[in-house]
Amino acid sequence: MSLTSILSAEAIDNAVKDCQAPESFCYKKFFKLCGLSAKTPQEIKNVFQLLDDDNSGYIEEGELKFFLQKFVPGARTLSDAEAKKFISAADDDNDGRIGAEEFQAMVLS
């Protein structure tokens, strides 16, 4: 499975281009532009699994830094501040990482 089997390549490109400037990443806008916020809970879970590099069931800060590169190879990395903001927005149980349910709630919020 790949991200383009769930989301259109054109939508992904538009979403990544929108946040290429340093410190410009906004997860809500990104999810909307790439079409993820309009997907089913199962499709969102499938995207989560593709983003969870080590298959731990969580997306940690180190994985989040390369979030955009998962969508488009060669895209910029997220800054420490952007990664921390991303985690804090979804991390309901304050364990410092994003679980599948937290990711789904974040995407659909």
Tab-separated table of C-alpha atoms in Angstrom:
chain	number	residue	atom	x	y	z
A	1	MET	CA	0.000	0.000	0.000
A	2	SER	CA	1.165	3.538	-0.743
A	3	LEU	CA	-0.082	7.004	0.082
A	4	THR	CA	-1.092	7.520	-3.553
A	5	SER	CA	-3.372	4.492	-3.328
A	6	ILE	CA	-5.367	6.480	-0.733
A	7	LEU	CA	-4.770	10.114	-1.745
A	8	SER	CA	-4.332	11.662	-5.198
A	9	ALA	CA	-0.776	12.527	-6.211
A	10	GLU	CA	-1.933	15.993	-7.291
A	11	ALA	CA	-3.547	16.718	-3.913
A	12	ILE	CA	-0.427	15.495	-2.098
A	13	ASP	CA	1.803	17.738	-4.241
A	14	ASN	CA	-0.419	20.768	-3.566
A	15	ALA	CA	-0.412	20.113	0.182
A	16	VAL	CA	3.380	19.725	0.363
A	17	LYS	CA	4.021	22.802	-1.824
A	18	ASP	CA	1.779	24.859	0.471
A	19	CYS	CA	4.096	24.283	3.440
A	20	GLN	CA	7.559	24.324	1.858
A	21	ALA	CA	8.558	27.566	3.594
A	22	PRO	CA	10.256	26.988	6.969
A	23	GLU	CA	7.865	27.077	9.955
A	24	SER	CA	4.798	27.157	7.648
A	25	PHE	CA	3.420	23.666	8.363
A	26	CYS	CA	-0.199	23.634	9.584
A	27	TYR	CA	-1.521	20.110	10.054
A	28	LYS	CA	-5.190	21.101	9.632
A	29	LYS	CA	-4.523	22.830	6.324
A	30	PHE	CA	-2.255	19.992	5.178
A	31	PHE	CA	-4.854	17.289	5.945
A	32	LYS	CA	-7.517	19.292	4.105
A	33	LEU	CA	-5.373	20.062	1.040
A	34	CYS	CA	-4.157	16.478	0.598
A	35	GLY	CA	-7.699	15.157	1.048
A	36	LEU	CA	-6.998	13.080	4.151
A	37	SER	CA	-9.653	14.818	6.273
A	38	ALA	CA	-12.310	13.604	3.794
A	39	LYS	CA	-11.265	9.941	4.026
A	40	THR	CA	-12.842	7.109	6.000
A	41	PRO	CA	-11.530	6.119	9.446
A	42	GLN	CA	-10.017	2.952	7.899
A	43	GLU	CA	-8.223	4.958	5.191
A	44	ILE	CA	-6.859	7.301	7.869
A	45	LYS	CA	-5.652	4.279	9.862
A	46	ASN	CA	-3.934	2.963	6.716
A	47	VAL	CA	-2.129	6.312	6.300
A	48	PHE	CA	-1.105	6.178	9.970
A	49	GLN	CA	0.444	2.737	9.424
A	50	LEU	CA	2.440	4.081	6.464
A	51	LEU	CA	3.736	6.946	8.620
A	52	ASP	CA	4.668	4.701	11.577
A	53	ASP	CA	8.174	3.775	10.365
A	54	ASP	CA	9.068	1.368	13.162
A	55	ASN	CA	5.592	-0.223	13.387
A	56	SER	CA	5.433	0.629	17.082
A	57	GLY	CA	1.794	1.686	16.874
A	58	TYR	CA	2.863	5.286	17.491
A	59	ILE	CA	4.326	8.179	15.540
A	60	GLU	CA	7.155	9.676	17.571
A	61	GLU	CA	8.826	13.058	17.151
A	62	GLY	CA	11.720	11.566	15.165
A	63	GLU	CA	9.270	10.088	12.643
A	64	LEU	CA	7.284	13.332	12.472
A	65	LYS	CA	10.305	15.352	11.360
A	66	PHE	CA	10.196	13.371	8.099
A	67	PHE	CA	6.390	13.597	7.793
A	68	LEU	CA	6.386	15.638	4.556
A	69	GLN	CA	9.017	13.371	2.985
A	70	LYS	CA	6.658	10.424	3.440
A	71	PHE	CA	4.298	12.213	1.062
A	72	VAL	CA	6.890	13.621	-1.378
A	73	PRO	CA	10.517	12.440	-1.354
A	74	GLY	CA	12.773	15.482	-1.264
A	75	ALA	CA	10.293	17.615	0.692
A	76	ARG	CA	11.700	19.542	3.634
A	77	THR	CA	11.887	18.142	7.150
A	78	LEU	CA	9.709	19.634	9.856
A	79	SER	CA	11.527	21.781	12.398
A	80	ASP	CA	11.739	20.725	16.042
A	81	ALA	CA	9.116	23.363	16.868
A	82	GLU	CA	6.750	22.142	14.130
A	83	ALA	CA	7.141	18.501	15.208
A	84	LYS	CA	6.519	19.386	18.877
A	85	LYS	CA	3.435	21.449	17.951
A	86	PHE	CA	2.141	18.581	15.788
A	87	ILE	CA	2.538	16.089	18.644
A	88	SER	CA	1.022	18.354	21.291
A	89	ALA	CA	-2.036	18.953	19.087
A	90	ALA	CA	-2.826	15.223	18.929
A	91	ASP	CA	-1.264	13.752	22.070
A	92	ASP	CA	-4.354	13.414	24.263
A	93	ASP	CA	-2.703	11.138	26.829
A	94	ASN	CA	0.522	13.212	27.072
A	95	ASP	CA	2.877	10.311	26.369
A	96	GLY	CA	4.911	12.327	23.844
A	97	ARG	CA	3.772	10.392	20.783
A	98	ILE	CA	0.719	10.022	18.558
A	99	GLY	CA	-1.273	6.783	18.602
A	100	ALA	CA	-3.575	5.618	15.804
A	101	GLU	CA	-6.741	6.811	17.560
A	102	GLU	CA	-5.163	10.174	18.379
A	103	PHE	CA	-4.068	10.575	14.746
A	104	GLN	CA	-7.556	9.748	13.482
A	105	ALA	CA	-9.172	12.209	15.910
A	106	MET	CA	-6.690	14.894	14.843
A	107	VAL	CA	-7.334	14.359	11.118
A	108	LEU	CA	-11.110	14.398	11.542
A	109	SER	CA	-11.220	17.396	13.933
